[in-house]
Amino acid sequence: MAYLYQHVEIVRVLDGDTVEMSIDMGNSIKWTGKFRLYGIDTPERHGETRPAGDAAAGCLNALIAAYGVKFAETLKPDKYGRWLVKLTLGDGRDVAECLSSEGHAKAYFGGKKK
């Protein structure tokens, strides 16, 4: 079951497909944790993929700084305990689609990476 939240703050971008986010749940309750963008995979920020990973994280940072996050839709935890999330920018675009269209991400829905 998916839940849609409007009061979200991106605390920091960890890499191109993972953010630390704080969700205001109301009644002075905040949910802060690591969230993985649903439907994409970006290069890692270490090893031989570091330049591409840093570029993906930079693009994500720039998108969030320029447009903000209007909605966060949480889906389910991934195998590492991070919640999968769809983020909608302030201008209505999906963050994962933006990263894919800019060439920083490829489609990924779980399972073995190629």
mmCIF file of N, CA and C in Angstrom:
data_model
loop_
_atom_site.group_PDB
_atom_site.id
_atom_site.type_symbol
_atom_site.label_atom_id
_atom_site.label_comp_id
_atom_site.label_asym_id
_atom_site.label_seq_id
_atom_site.Cartn_x
_atom_site.Cartn_y
_atom_site.Cartn_z
ATOM 1 N N MET A 1 0.835 -1.180 0.000
ATOM 2 C CA MET A 1 0.000 0.000 0.000
ATOM 3 C C MET A 1 0.881 1.245 0.000
ATOM 4 N N ALA A 2 0.598 2.162 -0.860
ATOM 5 C CA ALA A 2 1.375 3.398 -0.984
ATOM 6 C C ALA A 2 0.741 4.509 -0.140
ATOM 7 N N TYR A 3 1.596 5.375 0.380
ATOM 8 C CA TYR A 3 1.137 6.534 1.131
ATOM 9 C C TYR A 3 1.744 7.794 0.528
ATOM 10 N N LEU A 4 0.939 8.827 0.405
ATOM 11 C CA LEU A 4 1.367 10.078 -0.205
ATOM 12 C C LEU A 4 1.531 11.140 0.882
ATOM 13 N N TYR A 5 2.699 11.792 0.877
ATOM 14 C CA TYR A 5 3.004 12.822 1.871
ATOM 15 C C TYR A 5 3.327 14.130 1.169
ATOM 16 N N GLN A 6 2.843 15.240 1.734
ATOM 17 C CA GLN A 6 3.091 16.560 1.170
ATOM 18 C C GLN A 6 4.171 17.326 1.912
ATOM 19 N N HIS A 7 4.351 17.069 3.173
ATOM 20 C CA HIS A 7 5.273 17.845 3.996
ATOM 21 C C HIS A 7 6.572 17.063 4.164
ATOM 22 N N VAL A 8 7.447 17.218 3.168
ATOM 23 C CA VAL A 8 8.703 16.476 3.168
ATOM 24 C C VAL A 8 9.882 17.430 3.019
ATOM 25 N N GLU A 9 10.992 17.034 3.592
ATOM 26 C CA GLU A 9 12.232 17.791 3.476
ATOM 27 C C GLU A 9 13.348 16.816 3.127
ATOM 28 N N ILE A 10 14.078 17.109 2.078
ATOM 29 C CA ILE A 10 15.244 16.313 1.740
ATOM 30 C C ILE A 10 16.389 16.822 2.613
ATOM 31 N N VAL A 11 16.838 15.988 3.538
ATOM 32 C CA VAL A 11 17.914 16.363 4.458
ATOM 33 C C VAL A 11 19.238 16.390 3.710
ATOM 34 N N ARG A 12 19.480 15.338 2.908
ATOM 35 C CA ARG A 12 20.685 15.293 2.086
ATOM 36 C C ARG A 12 20.553 14.210 1.029
ATOM 37 N N VAL A 13 21.284 14.397 -0.037
ATOM 38 C CA VAL A 13 21.352 13.416 -1.114
ATOM 39 C C VAL A 13 22.549 12.519 -0.821
ATOM 40 N N LEU A 14 22.309 11.222 -0.704
ATOM 41 C CA LEU A 14 23.389 10.283 -0.416
ATOM 42 C C LEU A 14 24.070 9.816 -1.695
ATOM 43 N N ASP A 15 23.285 9.572 -2.727
ATOM 44 C CA ASP A 15 23.796 9.274 -4.064
ATOM 45 C C ASP A 15 22.670 9.546 -5.044
ATOM 46 N N GLY A 16 22.828 9.143 -6.281
ATOM 47 C CA GLY A 16 21.841 9.482 -7.297
ATOM 48 C C GLY A 16 20.471 8.873 -7.111
ATOM 49 N N ASP A 17 20.381 7.795 -6.322
ATOM 50 C CA ASP A 17 19.076 7.153 -6.132
ATOM 51 C C ASP A 17 18.696 6.967 -4.663
ATOM 52 N N THR A 18 19.407 7.624 -3.753
ATOM 53 C CA THR A 18 19.110 7.498 -2.330
ATOM 54 C C THR A 18 19.197 8.863 -1.654
ATOM 55 N N VAL A 19 18.175 9.173 -0.857
ATOM 56 C CA VAL A 19 18.157 10.428 -0.109
ATOM 57 C C VAL A 19 17.857 10.149 1.348
ATOM 58 N N GLU A 20 18.304 11.062 2.193
ATOM 59 C CA GLU A 20 17.845 11.074 3.572
ATOM 60 C C GLU A 20 16.738 12.110 3.593
ATOM 61 N N MET A 21 15.577 11.708 4.095
ATOM 62 C CA MET A 21 14.398 12.553 4.011
ATOM 63 C C MET A 21 13.681 12.575 5.350
ATOM 64 N N SER A 22 13.061 13.709 5.644
ATOM 65 C CA SER A 22 12.249 13.867 6.836
ATOM 66 C C SER A 22 10.815 14.162 6.407
ATOM 67 N N ILE A 23 9.894 13.355 6.893
ATOM 68 C CA ILE A 23 8.474 13.515 6.563
ATOM 69 C C ILE A 23 7.743 13.972 7.819
ATOM 70 N N ASP A 24 7.018 15.085 7.700
ATOM 71 C CA ASP A 24 6.196 15.576 8.799
ATOM 72 C C ASP A 24 4.892 14.792 8.793
ATOM 73 N N MET A 25 4.721 13.953 9.802
ATOM 74 C CA MET A 25 3.545 13.086 9.887
ATOM 75 C C MET A 25 2.370 13.775 10.598
ATOM 76 N N GLY A 26 2.609 14.966 11.111
ATOM 77 C CA GLY A 26 1.574 15.667 11.875
ATOM 78 C C GLY A 26 1.716 15.357 13.352
ATOM 79 N N ASN A 27 1.037 16.114 14.175
ATOM 80 C CA ASN A 27 1.070 15.930 15.634
ATOM 81 C C ASN A 27 2.485 15.874 16.189
ATOM 82 N N SER A 28 3.366 16.708 15.649
ATOM 83 C CA SER A 28 4.767 16.800 16.086
ATOM 84 C C SER A 28 5.553 15.508 15.898
ATOM 85 N N ILE A 29 5.155 14.693 14.942
ATOM 86 C CA ILE A 29 5.851 13.434 14.657
ATOM 87 C C ILE A 29 6.547 13.558 13.308
ATOM 88 N N LYS A 30 7.844 13.239 13.299
ATOM 89 C CA LYS A 30 8.610 13.255 12.058
ATOM 90 C C LYS A 30 9.207 11.873 11.815
ATOM 91 N N TRP A 31 9.203 11.464 10.555
ATOM 92 C CA TRP A 31 9.810 10.210 10.127
ATOM 93 C C TRP A 31 11.023 10.586 9.289
ATOM 94 N N THR A 32 12.204 10.321 9.815
ATOM 95 C CA THR A 32 13.439 10.630 9.109
ATOM 96 C C THR A 32 14.183 9.334 8.842
ATOM 97 N N GLY A 33 14.637 9.171 7.618
ATOM 98 C CA GLY A 33 15.378 7.962 7.274
ATOM 99 C C GLY A 33 15.910 8.025 5.866
ATOM 100 N N LYS A 34 16.506 6.898 5.455
ATOM 101 C CA LYS A 34 17.029 6.777 4.099
ATOM 102 C C LYS A 34 15.953 6.191 3.205
ATOM 103 N N PHE A 35 15.773 6.828 2.045
ATOM 104 C CA PHE A 35 14.757 6.407 1.087
ATOM 105 C C PHE A 35 15.423 6.210 -0.267
ATOM 106 N N ARG A 36 15.031 5.137 -0.958
ATOM 107 C CA ARG A 36 15.593 4.838 -2.279
ATOM 108 C C ARG A 36 14.558 5.148 -3.339
ATOM 109 N N LEU A 37 14.981 5.864 -4.379
ATOM 110 C CA LEU A 37 14.062 6.209 -5.460
ATOM 111 C C LEU A 37 13.605 4.949 -6.186
ATOM 112 N N TYR A 38 12.320 4.822 -6.348
ATOM 113 C CA TYR A 38 11.724 3.657 -6.978
ATOM 114 C C TYR A 38 11.897 3.698 -8.493
ATOM 115 N N GLY A 39 12.257 2.560 -9.048
ATOM 116 C CA GLY A 39 12.249 2.395 -10.494
ATOM 117 C C GLY A 39 13.527 2.733 -11.223
ATOM 118 N N ILE A 40 14.570 3.165 -10.484
ATOM 119 C CA ILE A 40 15.831 3.504 -11.156
ATOM 120 C C ILE A 40 17.028 2.990 -10.368
ATOM 121 N N ASP A 41 18.163 2.932 -11.068
ATOM 122 C CA ASP A 41 19.447 2.645 -10.452
ATOM 123 C C ASP A 41 20.443 3.625 -11.057
ATOM 124 N N THR A 42 21.285 4.207 -10.212
ATOM 125 C CA THR A 42 22.320 5.125 -10.691
ATOM 126 C C THR A 42 23.684 4.542 -10.329
ATOM 127 N N PRO A 43 24.744 5.003 -10.998
ATOM 128 C CA PRO A 43 26.091 4.511 -10.681
ATOM 129 C C PRO A 43 26.466 4.824 -9.236
ATOM 130 N N GLU A 44 27.313 3.981 -8.677
ATOM 131 C CA GLU A 44 27.782 4.177 -7.301
ATOM 132 C C GLU A 44 28.794 5.322 -7.247
ATOM 133 N N ARG A 45 28.946 5.905 -6.062
ATOM 134 C CA ARG A 45 29.856 7.037 -5.881
ATOM 135 C C ARG A 45 31.224 6.597 -5.373
ATOM 136 N N HIS A 46 31.611 5.389 -5.751
ATOM 137 C CA HIS A 46 32.950 4.897 -5.392
ATOM 138 C C HIS A 46 33.440 3.984 -6.510
ATOM 139 N N GLY A 47 34.724 3.719 -6.504
ATOM 140 C CA GLY A 47 35.297 2.859 -7.529
ATOM 141 C C GLY A 47 35.292 3.522 -8.896
ATOM 142 N N GLU A 48 35.296 2.686 -9.929
ATOM 143 C CA GLU A 48 35.402 3.203 -11.296
ATOM 144 C C GLU A 48 34.180 3.989 -11.761
ATOM 145 N N THR A 49 33.043 3.813 -11.071
ATOM 146 C CA THR A 49 31.834 4.547 -11.465
ATOM 147 C C THR A 49 31.675 5.873 -10.722
ATOM 148 N N ARG A 50 32.672 6.237 -9.936
ATOM 149 C CA ARG A 50 32.548 7.445 -9.106
ATOM 150 C C ARG A 50 32.197 8.711 -9.896
ATOM 151 N N PRO A 51 32.875 9.009 -11.014
ATOM 152 C CA PRO A 51 32.509 10.240 -11.737
ATOM 153 C C PRO A 51 31.031 10.252 -12.167
ATOM 154 N N ALA A 52 30.537 9.143 -12.673
ATOM 155 C CA ALA A 52 29.130 9.072 -13.092
ATOM 156 C C ALA A 52 28.204 9.116 -11.872
ATOM 157 N N GLY A 53 28.614 8.484 -10.778
ATOM 158 C CA GLY A 53 27.818 8.510 -9.549
ATOM 159 C C GLY A 53 27.722 9.905 -8.966
ATOM 160 N N ASP A 54 28.860 10.616 -8.973
ATOM 161 C CA ASP A 54 28.857 11.997 -8.487
ATOM 162 C C ASP A 54 27.985 12.890 -9.376
ATOM 163 N N ALA A 55 28.014 12.645 -10.688
ATOM 164 C CA ALA A 55 27.182 13.428 -11.611
ATOM 165 C C ALA A 55 25.701 13.177 -11.365
ATOM 166 N N ALA A 56 25.337 11.930 -11.115
ATOM 167 C CA ALA A 56 23.931 11.592 -10.832
ATOM 168 C C ALA A 56 23.471 12.260 -9.541
ATOM 169 N N ALA A 57 24.310 12.195 -8.504
ATOM 170 C CA ALA A 57 23.970 12.838 -7.229
ATOM 171 C C ALA A 57 23.873 14.347 -7.407
ATOM 172 N N GLY A 58 24.764 14.910 -8.205
ATOM 173 C CA GLY A 58 24.722 16.349 -8.468
ATOM 174 C C GLY A 58 23.448 16.758 -9.183
ATOM 175 N N CYS A 59 23.028 15.947 -10.141
ATOM 176 C CA CYS A 59 21.784 16.231 -10.864
ATOM 177 C C CYS A 59 20.591 16.173 -9.913
ATOM 178 N N LEU A 60 20.558 15.163 -9.051
ATOM 179 C CA LEU A 60 19.469 15.036 -8.075
ATOM 180 C C LEU A 60 19.455 16.246 -7.144
ATOM 181 N N ASN A 61 20.619 16.628 -6.643
ATOM 182 C CA ASN A 61 20.722 17.825 -5.788
ATOM 183 C C ASN A 61 20.199 19.057 -6.500
ATOM 184 N N ALA A 62 20.594 19.229 -7.758
ATOM 185 C CA ALA A 62 20.180 20.415 -8.526
ATOM 186 C C ALA A 62 18.674 20.432 -8.755
ATOM 187 N N LEU A 63 18.085 19.286 -9.066
ATOM 188 C CA LEU A 63 16.634 19.213 -9.268
ATOM 189 C C LEU A 63 15.880 19.608 -8.004
ATOM 190 N N ILE A 64 16.326 19.073 -6.874
ATOM 191 C CA ILE A 64 15.659 19.360 -5.597
ATOM 192 C C ILE A 64 15.838 20.832 -5.221
ATOM 193 N N ALA A 65 17.045 21.358 -5.422
ATOM 194 C CA ALA A 65 17.303 22.774 -5.095
ATOM 195 C C ALA A 65 16.471 23.704 -5.973
ATOM 196 N N ALA A 66 16.322 23.362 -7.247
ATOM 197 C CA ALA A 66 15.618 24.237 -8.189
ATOM 198 C C ALA A 66 14.100 24.178 -8.042
ATOM 199 N N TYR A 67 13.558 22.997 -7.791
ATOM 200 C CA TYR A 67 12.094 22.829 -7.828
ATOM 201 C C TYR A 67 11.469 22.419 -6.503
ATOM 202 N N GLY A 68 12.247 21.923 -5.571
ATOM 203 C CA GLY A 68 11.693 21.411 -4.321
ATOM 204 C C GLY A 68 10.919 20.133 -4.554
ATOM 205 N N VAL A 69 10.477 19.518 -3.476
ATOM 206 C CA VAL A 69 9.687 18.290 -3.558
ATOM 207 C C VAL A 69 8.264 18.602 -3.137
ATOM 208 N N LYS A 70 7.328 18.316 -4.016
ATOM 209 C CA LYS A 70 5.905 18.578 -3.761
ATOM 210 C C LYS A 70 5.258 17.411 -3.034
ATOM 211 N N PHE A 71 5.576 16.187 -3.482
ATOM 212 C CA PHE A 71 5.003 14.978 -2.888
ATOM 213 C C PHE A 71 6.058 13.895 -2.764
ATOM 214 N N ALA A 72 5.893 13.040 -1.759
ATOM 215 C CA ALA A 72 6.665 11.814 -1.623
ATOM 216 C C ALA A 72 5.661 10.686 -1.435
ATOM 217 N N GLU A 73 5.764 9.676 -2.275
ATOM 218 C CA GLU A 73 4.881 8.519 -2.177
ATOM 219 C C GLU A 73 5.716 7.317 -1.762
ATOM 220 N N THR A 74 5.530 6.849 -0.524
ATOM 221 C CA THR A 74 6.283 5.694 -0.040
ATOM 222 C C THR A 74 5.564 4.418 -0.466
ATOM 223 N N LEU A 75 6.361 3.417 -0.853
ATOM 224 C CA LEU A 75 5.798 2.180 -1.383
ATOM 225 C C LEU A 75 5.998 0.999 -0.442
ATOM 226 N N LYS A 76 7.246 0.583 -0.241
ATOM 227 C CA LYS A 76 7.574 -0.552 0.628
ATOM 228 C C LYS A 76 9.067 -0.515 0.892
ATOM 229 N N PRO A 77 9.535 -1.231 1.911
ATOM 230 C CA PRO A 77 10.986 -1.271 2.139
ATOM 231 C C PRO A 77 11.682 -2.134 1.082
ATOM 232 N N ASP A 78 12.935 -1.762 0.775
ATOM 233 C CA ASP A 78 13.729 -2.607 -0.119
ATOM 234 C C ASP A 78 14.466 -3.649 0.717
ATOM 235 N N LYS A 79 15.320 -4.431 0.083
ATOM 236 C CA LYS A 79 16.002 -5.516 0.786
ATOM 237 C C LYS A 79 16.991 -5.015 1.836
ATOM 238 N N TYR A 80 17.336 -3.719 1.803
ATOM 239 C CA TYR A 80 18.252 -3.145 2.786
ATOM 240 C C TYR A 80 17.523 -2.334 3.858
ATOM 241 N N GLY A 81 16.203 -2.344 3.829
ATOM 242 C CA GLY A 81 15.422 -1.639 4.836
ATOM 243 C C GLY A 81 15.100 -0.196 4.498
ATOM 244 N N ARG A 82 15.606 0.301 3.361
ATOM 245 C CA ARG A 82 15.258 1.663 2.938
ATOM 246 C C ARG A 82 13.879 1.609 2.294
ATOM 247 N N TRP A 83 13.054 2.602 2.567
ATOM 248 C CA TRP A 83 11.748 2.645 1.927
ATOM 249 C C TRP A 83 11.908 3.114 0.487
ATOM 250 N N LEU A 84 11.213 2.447 -0.407
ATOM 251 C CA LEU A 84 11.161 2.879 -1.799
ATOM 252 C C LEU A 84 10.206 4.057 -1.884
ATOM 253 N N VAL A 85 10.580 5.063 -2.675
ATOM 254 C CA VAL A 85 9.787 6.283 -2.720
ATOM 255 C C VAL A 85 9.753 6.837 -4.143
ATOM 256 N N LYS A 86 8.621 7.404 -4.487
ATOM 257 C CA LYS A 86 8.487 8.191 -5.711
ATOM 258 C C LYS A 86 8.427 9.643 -5.268
ATOM 259 N N LEU A 87 9.295 10.461 -5.840
ATOM 260 C CA LEU A 87 9.310 11.887 -5.498
ATOM 261 C C LEU A 87 8.793 12.707 -6.675
ATOM 262 N N THR A 88 7.900 13.628 -6.376
ATOM 263 C CA THR A 88 7.370 14.547 -7.383
ATOM 264 C C THR A 88 7.915 15.934 -7.088
ATOM 265 N N LEU A 89 8.544 16.525 -8.102
ATOM 266 C CA LEU A 89 9.098 17.866 -7.956
ATOM 267 C C LEU A 89 7.986 18.909 -7.876
ATOM 268 N N GLY A 90 8.340 20.106 -7.450
ATOM 269 C CA GLY A 90 7.385 21.205 -7.351
ATOM 270 C C GLY A 90 6.709 21.547 -8.658
ATOM 271 N N ASP A 91 7.359 21.239 -9.783
ATOM 272 C CA ASP A 91 6.752 21.518 -11.094
ATOM 273 C C ASP A 91 5.961 20.328 -11.640
ATOM 274 N N GLY A 92 5.797 19.273 -10.819
ATOM 275 C CA GLY A 92 4.970 18.128 -11.201
ATOM 276 C C GLY A 92 5.701 16.972 -11.860
ATOM 277 N N ARG A 93 6.994 17.130 -12.146
ATOM 278 C CA ARG A 93 7.744 16.043 -12.785
ATOM 279 C C ARG A 93 8.203 15.009 -11.765
ATOM 280 N N ASP A 94 8.325 13.767 -12.228
ATOM 281 C CA ASP A 94 8.823 12.670 -11.408
ATOM 282 C C ASP A 94 10.356 12.712 -11.402
ATOM 283 N N VAL A 95 10.954 12.646 -10.223
ATOM 284 C CA VAL A 95 12.408 12.748 -10.093
ATOM 285 C C VAL A 95 13.107 11.610 -10.838
ATOM 286 N N ALA A 96 12.616 10.389 -10.695
ATOM 287 C CA ALA A 96 13.253 9.245 -11.361
ATOM 288 C C ALA A 96 13.232 9.401 -12.882
ATOM 289 N N GLU A 97 12.126 9.878 -13.411
ATOM 290 C CA GLU A 97 12.032 10.102 -14.856
ATOM 291 C C GLU A 97 13.011 11.184 -15.304
ATOM 292 N N CYS A 98 13.174 12.228 -14.504
ATOM 293 C CA CYS A 98 14.127 13.294 -14.834
ATOM 294 C C CYS A 98 15.547 12.746 -14.878
ATOM 295 N N LEU A 99 15.931 11.967 -13.878
ATOM 296 C CA LEU A 99 17.271 11.405 -13.843
ATOM 297 C C LEU A 99 17.503 10.462 -15.019
ATOM 298 N N SER A 100 16.484 9.687 -15.376
ATOM 299 C CA SER A 100 16.599 8.778 -16.523
ATOM 300 C C SER A 100 16.738 9.560 -17.823
ATOM 301 N N SER A 101 15.907 10.578 -17.994
ATOM 302 C CA SER A 101 15.939 11.341 -19.243
ATOM 303 C C SER A 101 17.243 12.126 -19.404
ATOM 304 N N GLU A 102 17.890 12.463 -18.286
ATOM 305 C CA GLU A 102 19.180 13.172 -18.323
ATOM 306 C C GLU A 102 20.345 12.198 -18.524
ATOM 307 N N GLY A 103 20.050 10.892 -18.538
ATOM 308 C CA GLY A 103 21.091 9.891 -18.757
ATOM 309 C C GLY A 103 21.841 9.464 -17.509
ATOM 310 N N HIS A 104 21.324 9.813 -16.326
ATOM 311 C CA HIS A 104 22.008 9.475 -15.075
ATOM 312 C C HIS A 104 21.502 8.183 -14.435
ATOM 313 N N ALA A 105 20.407 7.633 -14.940
ATOM 314 C CA ALA A 105 19.808 6.456 -14.315
ATOM 315 C C ALA A 105 19.279 5.497 -15.372
ATOM 316 N N LYS A 106 19.184 4.240 -14.964
ATOM 317 C CA LYS A 106 18.530 3.251 -15.813
ATOM 318 C C LYS A 106 17.418 2.600 -15.001
ATOM 319 N N ALA A 107 16.464 2.021 -15.706
ATOM 320 C CA ALA A 107 15.326 1.397 -15.042
ATOM 321 C C ALA A 107 15.799 0.235 -14.164
ATOM 322 N N TYR A 108 15.236 0.135 -12.976
ATOM 323 C CA TYR A 108 15.570 -0.959 -12.063
ATOM 324 C C TYR A 108 14.380 -1.171 -11.124
ATOM 325 N N PHE A 109 13.886 -2.387 -11.078
ATOM 326 C CA PHE A 109 12.732 -2.713 -10.234
ATOM 327 C C PHE A 109 13.019 -3.895 -9.328
ATOM 328 N N GLY A 110 14.257 -4.016 -8.887
ATOM 329 C CA GLY A 110 14.640 -5.104 -7.990
ATOM 330 C C GLY A 110 15.270 -6.247 -8.771
ATOM 331 N N GLY A 111 15.762 -7.212 -8.034
ATOM 332 C CA GLY A 111 16.393 -8.355 -8.678
ATOM 333 C C GLY A 111 17.856 -8.086 -8.955
ATOM 334 N N LYS A 112 18.432 -8.931 -9.787
ATOM 335 C CA LYS A 112 19.859 -8.848 -10.099
ATOM 336 C C LYS A 112 20.137 -7.694 -11.066
ATOM 337 N N LYS A 113 21.154 -6.906 -10.738
ATOM 338 C CA LYS A 113 21.548 -5.810 -11.623
ATOM 339 C C LYS A 113 22.438 -6.359 -12.719
ATOM 340 N N LYS A 114 22.286 -5.773 -13.905
ATOM 341 C CA LYS A 114 23.087 -6.224 -15.048
ATOM 342 C C LYS A 114 24.348 -5.448 -15.168
#
